Coordinates of C-alpha atoms and ligand atoms in Angstrom, one line a residue:
M1 CA 38.6 126.4 -58.8
E2 CA 36.1 129.3 -59.2
R3 CA 33.2 129.2 -56.8
S4 CA 30.4 131.6 -56.2
F5 CA 29.1 132.0 -52.7
K6 CA 26.9 134.6 -51.0
N7 CA 27.5 135.9 -47.5
D8 CA 24.2 135.5 -45.9
L9 CA 22.6 132.9 -43.6
A10 CA 20.0 131.9 -46.2
F11 CA 22.7 130.9 -48.6
A12 CA 24.4 128.8 -46.0
K13 CA 21.1 127.0 -45.3
K14 CA 20.7 126.4 -49.1
L15 CA 24.3 124.9 -49.3
D16 CA 23.3 122.5 -46.5
Q17 CA 20.2 121.4 -48.4
Q18 CA 22.4 120.6 -51.4
D19 CA 25.2 118.9 -49.4
E20 CA 25.1 115.3 -50.2
L21 CA 27.0 114.4 -46.9
H22 CA 24.8 116.6 -44.7
K23 CA 22.9 113.4 -43.6
Y24 CA 26.1 112.0 -42.1
R25 CA 25.9 114.5 -39.3
E26 CA 23.5 112.1 -37.6
A27 CA 26.2 109.4 -37.6
F28 CA 28.2 111.5 -35.1
Y29 CA 27.9 112.7 -31.5
L30 CA 27.4 116.4 -32.1
Q31 CA 26.8 118.3 -28.9
P32 CA 23.8 120.6 -28.6
G33 CA 24.8 124.3 -28.4
E34 CA 28.4 123.5 -29.5
I35 CA 30.1 123.9 -32.9
Y36 CA 33.0 121.5 -33.3
M37 CA 35.8 123.0 -35.4
D38 CA 38.7 120.8 -34.2
G39 CA 38.3 117.6 -36.1
N40 CA 41.9 118.2 -37.4
S41 CA 43.2 117.6 -33.9
L42 CA 40.6 115.1 -32.5
G43 CA 37.7 113.8 -34.7
L44 CA 34.3 113.3 -33.2
A45 CA 32.9 110.0 -31.9
S46 CA 30.6 108.3 -34.3
K47 CA 27.8 105.9 -33.5
A48 CA 29.5 103.3 -35.6
A49 CA 32.7 103.6 -33.5
V50 CA 30.8 103.1 -30.3
I51 CA 28.9 100.1 -31.7
E52 CA 32.2 98.3 -32.6
L53 CA 33.7 99.2 -29.3
E54 CA 30.7 97.8 -27.4
A55 CA 30.7 94.7 -29.7
M56 CA 34.4 94.1 -28.9
I57 CA 33.8 94.4 -25.1
E58 CA 31.0 91.8 -25.5
R59 CA 33.5 89.5 -27.3
W60 CA 35.9 89.9 -24.5
K61 CA 33.1 89.1 -21.9
K62 CA 32.0 86.0 -23.8
E63 CA 35.1 84.7 -25.5
G64 CA 37.9 85.5 -23.1
V65 CA 41.2 84.4 -24.6
R66 CA 39.4 82.8 -27.5
A67 CA 38.9 86.2 -29.0
W68 CA 42.4 86.2 -30.0
N69 CA 41.7 83.3 -32.5
D70 CA 40.9 85.9 -35.2
L71 CA 41.8 89.2 -33.5
Y72 CA 45.5 88.4 -33.8
L73 CA 45.1 89.5 -37.4
Y74 CA 43.1 92.6 -36.5
G75 CA 46.0 95.0 -37.5
E76 CA 46.0 93.5 -41.0
K77 CA 42.3 93.6 -41.2
L78 CA 42.0 97.2 -40.4
G79 CA 45.0 97.9 -42.6
K80 CA 43.1 96.4 -45.6
M81 CA 40.1 98.5 -44.7
M82 CA 42.3 101.6 -44.7
S83 CA 44.3 100.9 -47.8
P84 CA 41.8 102.5 -50.3
L85 CA 42.2 105.9 -48.4
I86 CA 45.7 106.0 -49.8
N87 CA 45.4 103.8 -52.8
A88 CA 47.8 101.3 -51.4
L89 CA 47.9 97.6 -51.8
P90 CA 45.8 95.8 -48.9
D91 CA 49.0 94.3 -47.5
E92 CA 51.0 97.4 -47.7
V93 CA 49.2 98.9 -44.7
V94 CA 48.9 97.8 -41.1
V95 CA 47.2 99.4 -38.1
T96 CA 49.7 99.4 -35.3
G97 CA 51.5 101.5 -32.7
S98 CA 51.4 105.3 -32.6
T99 CA 52.6 107.7 -35.3
T100 CA 55.8 108.3 -33.3
S101 CA 56.6 104.6 -32.7
N102 CA 55.9 103.9 -36.3
I103 CA 58.4 106.6 -37.3
H104 CA 61.0 104.9 -35.1
S105 CA 60.2 101.6 -36.5
A106 CA 60.4 102.9 -40.1
L107 CA 63.7 104.7 -39.5
A108 CA 65.2 101.7 -37.7
T109 CA 64.5 99.7 -40.8
F110 CA 65.3 102.2 -43.6
Y111 CA 68.0 104.4 -42.2
Q112 CA 71.1 102.5 -43.1
P113 CA 73.9 105.0 -43.2
T114 CA 77.1 104.5 -45.0
N115 CA 80.2 106.7 -44.9
E116 CA 79.1 108.6 -47.9
R117 CA 75.4 108.6 -47.3
Y118 CA 74.4 109.2 -43.6
K119 CA 72.2 112.3 -43.5
I120 CA 68.5 112.4 -42.9
L121 CA 66.8 115.4 -44.6
V122 CA 63.8 117.2 -42.9
D123 CA 62.0 120.3 -43.0
D124 CA 61.8 122.7 -40.2
L125 CA 57.9 123.0 -40.0
N126 CA 57.0 119.4 -39.4
F127 CA 55.2 118.4 -36.1
P128 CA 58.2 118.1 -33.6
T129 CA 57.8 114.4 -32.8
D130 CA 59.1 113.5 -36.2
R131 CA 62.3 115.6 -35.6
Y132 CA 62.7 114.0 -32.1
A133 CA 62.6 110.5 -33.7
V134 CA 65.0 111.6 -36.4
D135 CA 67.4 113.0 -34.0
S136 CA 67.3 110.0 -31.7
I137 CA 68.0 107.5 -34.5
V138 CA 71.1 109.4 -35.8
T139 CA 72.3 109.7 -32.2
L140 CA 71.8 105.9 -31.7
K141 CA 73.8 105.2 -34.8
G142 CA 76.7 107.4 -33.4
Y143 CA 76.3 110.6 -35.3
Q144 CA 76.0 114.3 -34.2
V145 CA 72.6 115.6 -34.9
S146 CA 74.2 118.8 -36.1
D147 CA 76.0 116.9 -38.8
A148 CA 73.7 114.0 -39.7
V149 CA 70.3 115.8 -39.6
K150 CA 70.0 118.2 -42.6
V151 CA 67.3 120.8 -42.2
A152 CA 65.9 122.5 -45.3
K153 CA 64.6 125.8 -43.8
S154 CA 61.3 127.2 -44.9
P155 CA 62.0 130.7 -46.5
D156 CA 58.9 132.1 -44.8
G157 CA 58.3 130.0 -41.7
E158 CA 55.0 128.9 -43.1
F159 CA 55.5 126.8 -46.2
I160 CA 57.9 124.2 -47.5
D161 CA 59.7 125.3 -50.7
E162 CA 59.6 122.0 -52.7
Q163 CA 62.3 123.1 -55.1
A164 CA 64.7 123.9 -52.4
M165 CA 63.8 120.6 -50.7
I166 CA 64.8 118.8 -53.9
E167 CA 68.0 120.8 -54.1
A168 CA 68.8 119.7 -50.6
M169 CA 68.7 116.0 -51.6
T170 CA 72.4 115.9 -52.1
E171 CA 74.6 112.7 -52.4
D172 CA 75.2 112.5 -48.6
V173 CA 71.4 112.2 -47.9
A174 CA 70.2 108.7 -47.1
L175 CA 66.6 109.3 -46.1
V176 CA 64.0 112.1 -46.3
L177 CA 61.0 112.4 -43.9
L178 CA 58.4 115.0 -44.7
P179 CA 54.9 115.9 -43.7
A180 CA 52.1 115.5 -46.4
V181 CA 50.1 118.4 -45.0
L182 CA 51.7 121.0 -42.7
Y183 CA 49.9 121.1 -39.3
R184 CA 49.9 124.9 -39.1
S185 CA 49.6 126.3 -42.6
A186 CA 47.8 123.3 -44.1
Q187 CA 50.2 123.2 -47.1
L188 CA 49.6 120.1 -49.1
I189 CA 53.0 118.8 -50.4
D190 CA 53.3 117.4 -53.9
M191 CA 54.5 113.9 -52.6
K192 CA 54.7 112.5 -56.2
R193 CA 57.2 115.2 -57.2
L194 CA 59.3 114.8 -54.0
A195 CA 59.3 111.0 -54.1
K196 CA 60.4 110.9 -57.7
A197 CA 63.2 113.4 -57.0
A198 CA 64.3 111.3 -54.0
H199 CA 64.3 108.1 -55.9
E200 CA 66.2 109.5 -58.7
R201 CA 69.0 110.4 -56.4
G202 CA 68.9 106.9 -54.6
I203 CA 67.2 108.3 -51.4
I204 CA 64.6 106.6 -49.3
I205 CA 61.6 108.9 -48.7
G206 CA 58.8 108.6 -46.1
F207 CA 55.8 110.8 -45.4
D208 CA 53.8 111.7 -42.2
L209 CA 50.1 111.8 -43.3
C210 CA 48.6 112.8 -40.0
H211 CA 47.0 115.9 -41.3
A212 CA 46.3 114.4 -44.7
I213 CA 44.6 111.0 -44.3
G214 CA 40.9 111.2 -44.3
A215 CA 41.1 114.8 -45.7
V216 CA 42.8 114.7 -48.9
E217 CA 43.0 111.9 -51.6
I218 CA 46.3 110.2 -51.8
D219 CA 47.5 107.9 -54.5
F220 CA 50.4 105.7 -53.2
Q221 CA 50.3 103.5 -56.3
A222 CA 51.3 106.7 -58.2
I223 CA 53.5 108.2 -55.5
Q224 CA 55.4 105.1 -54.5
P225 CA 56.9 106.4 -51.3
D226 CA 59.0 103.9 -49.4
F227 CA 57.1 104.2 -46.2
A228 CA 54.4 106.4 -44.5
V229 CA 52.9 106.8 -41.0
W230 CA 49.8 108.5 -39.7
C231 CA 47.5 108.8 -36.8
T232 CA 43.8 107.8 -36.8
Y233 CA 42.4 110.2 -34.2
K234 CA 42.1 113.3 -36.4
Y235 CA 40.2 113.1 -39.6
L236 CA 39.8 109.4 -39.3
N237 CA 37.7 109.8 -36.1
G238 CA 39.3 106.7 -34.4
G239 CA 39.2 108.2 -30.9
L240 CA 41.6 109.5 -28.3
G241 CA 44.9 107.7 -28.9
S242 CA 43.5 105.3 -31.3
T243 CA 46.0 102.9 -33.0
A244 CA 48.1 104.4 -35.9
G245 CA 48.7 103.5 -39.4
L246 CA 51.9 102.4 -41.2
Y247 CA 52.5 101.9 -44.9
I248 CA 55.5 99.9 -46.2
N249 CA 55.9 99.8 -49.9
K250 CA 55.9 96.2 -51.2
Q251 CA 59.3 96.5 -52.6
H252 CA 60.6 96.6 -49.1
F253 CA 58.7 93.5 -47.8
G254 CA 61.9 91.5 -47.8
H255 CA 63.6 94.1 -45.5
T256 CA 64.1 92.9 -41.8
P257 CA 62.2 95.3 -39.6
G258 CA 64.5 97.3 -37.4
L259 CA 62.4 97.0 -34.3
A260 CA 61.2 93.3 -34.5
G261 CA 58.5 91.9 -32.2
W262 CA 56.5 88.6 -32.1
F263 CA 53.5 90.2 -33.8
G264 CA 55.7 90.8 -36.8
N265 CA 56.6 87.0 -36.9
R266 CA 55.1 85.1 -39.8
N267 CA 51.4 84.4 -39.0
T268 CA 51.7 80.8 -39.6
T269 CA 54.5 80.2 -37.0
Q270 CA 53.9 83.1 -34.6
F271 CA 52.4 80.9 -31.9
Q272 CA 55.1 78.3 -32.2
L273 CA 57.1 80.9 -30.1
K274 CA 60.5 80.1 -31.6
Q275 CA 63.5 81.9 -30.5
T276 CA 64.2 83.0 -34.1
F277 CA 62.3 85.8 -35.7
E278 CA 60.6 84.8 -39.0
H279 CA 59.6 88.0 -40.7
Q280 CA 56.0 88.2 -42.1
E281 CA 56.7 89.7 -45.5
D282 CA 54.1 92.3 -45.7
A283 CA 53.3 95.5 -43.7
S284 CA 52.0 93.4 -40.8
G285 CA 55.6 92.3 -40.3
W286 CA 56.3 95.7 -38.8
Q287 CA 54.1 95.2 -35.8
S288 CA 55.9 94.5 -32.6
G289 CA 53.6 93.5 -29.6
S290 CA 50.0 92.7 -29.0
P291 CA 47.5 95.0 -30.8
A292 CA 45.5 97.4 -28.7
I293 CA 42.2 95.9 -29.8
F294 CA 40.0 98.5 -28.0
S295 CA 41.8 101.4 -29.6
M296 CA 41.2 99.7 -32.9
A297 CA 37.6 98.7 -32.6
T298 CA 36.5 102.4 -32.6
L299 CA 38.5 102.8 -35.8
E300 CA 36.8 99.9 -37.5
G301 CA 33.5 101.6 -36.9
S302 CA 34.7 104.9 -38.3
L303 CA 36.3 103.3 -41.3
K304 CA 33.0 101.8 -42.3
I305 CA 31.8 105.5 -42.9
F306 CA 34.9 106.1 -45.1
E307 CA 34.3 102.9 -47.0
E308 CA 30.7 103.9 -47.6
V309 CA 31.4 107.6 -48.7
G310 CA 34.8 107.2 -50.3
M311 CA 37.6 109.7 -50.3
K312 CA 36.8 111.4 -53.6
K313 CA 33.5 112.6 -52.2
I314 CA 34.9 113.5 -48.8
R315 CA 37.7 115.6 -50.4
A316 CA 35.4 117.4 -52.8
V317 CA 33.0 118.4 -49.9
S318 CA 36.0 119.4 -47.6
L319 CA 37.4 121.7 -50.4
E320 CA 33.8 123.3 -50.7
K321 CA 33.5 123.9 -46.9
T322 CA 37.0 125.3 -46.4
A323 CA 36.6 127.4 -49.5
Y324 CA 33.3 128.7 -48.1
L325 CA 35.0 129.5 -44.7
M326 CA 37.8 131.3 -46.5
Y327 CA 35.3 133.4 -48.6
L328 CA 33.5 134.4 -45.3
I329 CA 36.8 135.3 -43.8
D330 CA 37.5 137.6 -46.8
E331 CA 34.0 139.1 -46.7
K332 CA 33.4 139.6 -43.0
L333 CA 36.6 139.3 -41.0
T334 CA 39.6 140.9 -42.7
H335 CA 38.8 144.5 -41.4
Y336 CA 39.0 143.0 -37.9
G337 CA 42.6 142.0 -38.2
Y338 CA 42.0 138.4 -39.3
S339 CA 43.9 136.7 -42.2
Y340 CA 44.4 133.2 -43.3
G341 CA 47.8 131.6 -43.5
N342 CA 47.0 128.9 -45.9
K343 CA 47.2 128.8 -49.7
R344 CA 44.0 129.4 -51.6
E345 CA 44.4 126.9 -54.5
D346 CA 42.7 123.6 -53.9
S347 CA 45.8 121.7 -55.1
V348 CA 48.0 122.9 -52.3
R349 CA 45.8 123.0 -49.3
G350 CA 44.6 120.3 -46.8
G351 CA 41.5 120.1 -44.6
H352 CA 41.8 123.0 -42.3
V353 CA 41.9 126.8 -42.5
C354 CA 44.7 128.4 -40.8
L355 CA 43.2 131.7 -39.4
Q356 CA 45.6 134.2 -38.1
H357 CA 45.2 137.1 -35.7
Q358 CA 47.6 138.8 -33.4
E359 CA 45.2 138.1 -30.5
A360 CA 44.6 134.5 -31.7
Y361 CA 45.3 132.9 -28.3
R362 CA 42.7 135.1 -26.4
I363 CA 40.2 134.8 -29.3
A364 CA 40.5 131.1 -29.1
A365 CA 39.7 131.1 -25.4
A366 CA 36.7 133.4 -26.1
L367 CA 35.5 131.1 -28.9
R368 CA 35.4 128.1 -26.5
D369 CA 33.2 130.1 -23.9
L370 CA 31.0 130.9 -26.9
G371 CA 30.4 127.3 -27.9
V372 CA 32.8 127.0 -30.8
I373 CA 35.7 124.5 -30.3
P374 CA 38.8 125.5 -32.3
D375 CA 42.5 124.9 -31.7
F376 CA 45.2 127.3 -31.2
R377 CA 48.8 126.9 -32.5
E378 CA 51.6 129.2 -31.5
P379 CA 52.1 132.1 -32.1
N380 CA 49.0 133.4 -33.8
V381 CA 47.1 130.6 -35.4
I382 CA 43.5 129.4 -34.9
R383 CA 42.9 126.2 -36.8
L384 CA 39.4 125.7 -38.0
A385 CA 38.5 122.5 -39.7
P386 CA 35.0 122.3 -41.4
I387 CA 34.7 118.5 -41.5
A388 CA 33.1 117.1 -44.7
L389 CA 31.2 114.5 -42.7
Y390 CA 29.8 116.6 -39.8
T391 CA 30.3 120.3 -40.1
S392 CA 27.3 122.2 -41.7
Y393 CA 27.6 125.3 -43.9
E394 CA 25.4 127.0 -41.3
E395 CA 27.8 126.2 -38.5
I396 CA 30.7 127.6 -40.7
Y397 CA 28.6 130.9 -41.1
Q398 CA 27.9 131.1 -37.4
V399 CA 31.5 130.6 -36.5
V400 CA 32.4 133.6 -38.7
E401 CA 29.7 135.7 -36.9
V402 CA 31.1 134.7 -33.5
L403 CA 34.7 135.6 -34.7
A404 CA 33.4 139.1 -35.7
K405 CA 31.6 139.6 -32.4
I406 CA 34.6 138.7 -30.3
I407 CA 36.5 141.6 -31.9
Q408 CA 33.4 144.0 -32.0
E409 CA 32.7 143.5 -28.4
K410 CA 36.4 143.1 -27.4
N411 CA 35.4 140.2 -25.2
Y412 CA 38.8 138.5 -25.9
E413 CA 40.2 141.1 -23.6
K414 CA 38.8 139.3 -20.6
Y415 CA 41.2 136.4 -21.1
S416 CA 44.7 136.0 -20.0
A417 CA 47.4 135.7 -22.7
I418 CA 49.4 133.4 -20.4
R419 CA 49.5 129.9 -22.1
S420 CA 47.9 126.9 -20.4
A421 CA 49.5 123.4 -20.8
V422 CA 47.1 122.0 -23.4
V423 CA 45.7 124.3 -25.9
Ligands
PLP501 C1 52.2 115.6 -38.2 C2 52.1 114.9 -36.8 N1 52.8 113.8 -36.5 C3 52.6 113.1 -35.4 C4 51.8 113.6 -34.5 C5 51.6 112.9 -33.1 O1 52.2 111.7 -33.0 P1 51.4 110.5 -32.2 O2 50.2 110.2 -32.9 O3 52.6 109.5 -32.0 O4 51.1 111.2 -30.9 C6 51.0 114.8 -34.7 C7 50.0 115.2 -33.8 O5 49.3 116.1 -33.9 C8 51.1 115.4 -35.9 O6 50.4 116.4 -36.2

């Protein structure tokens, strides 16, 4: 999409005045003197999240065990609230576990290898936890990782080649697990195309939506994947380690969950505590143990904002803000050795900008000391996420000014290039 921006501060301020979502900045805890650009890693706390958490603590104080009377269905309740974000049916989504435990749960359910079809197809750019889970399930089933895990290599180390991925869907592949948006290059995968190709070949397909949900519009009624997983602490602002999401296509409600537990038992008989598992035949049947209510209450607050604004608007504003950042990088930063490693077209990029520089690690350190919170990914990437709900155009403008200053004044040279444990 063609946009016309100008590269001065007055223009940034004008864009803020025109930004329909600008008022939502007040809904979040923005810190004075700080520009938060890391919502792709951990979203900011919202006032609504804190209100819901405090209300839940009050319930615990007043109701004790009686709070479970309705909260045993909290995973379903939040799943329903979240389903519009991916245009799924309300009972196809449950809030439970972590992304990683949900991958294990989905693989334990859907990976049913036979002599002919026993491979899991993955890419080599996904966040590593997905790969660790895939390797562990094939090992548990008695296969060699080198044989049963088929890796479709990226041709350039930055983007997935979708056509090559489809060609790798051979007759020995049982299941494909792919990211929806790549965590480094922000590539937005054509999930519909890949799901169609997988299904035409009799292959189960699942997606990791961690970097997509809350940033891009997703239409699972059209895509029809078999399963999907995601975290809720990035664009969904659920808080540190907030409970994750799991989508199970309704066609599979009859499948017995691979990792059953009593919270996946039919609601009507769960508290009869029978020794035989009776599967609740919707996504909530994939829960295992007691829900982490406090790690979900924050999410309830945050989801109310998403309900109010809707993903269409959030995606439109996110695209504008990321496009503005890319424009400013082009205008003001390329001659300092910066480039960006994401695609330019709206249809193939997610919610963050992948800024590259050979000194990225030390520049990220300098940014933090200058009041800009980015994150760094090896070897040369600074991820910057202008968040639709709480990043202003003026802040984006200032971030670019600071990035220029760090090179002009060479103040990144003060920092060590030796990596710390958490970046
Ligand atoms: C694509 C992707 N999957 C999974 C995770 C993390 O998994 P979990 O939520 O279980 O910690 C991340 C974390 O950034 C991620 O980017």
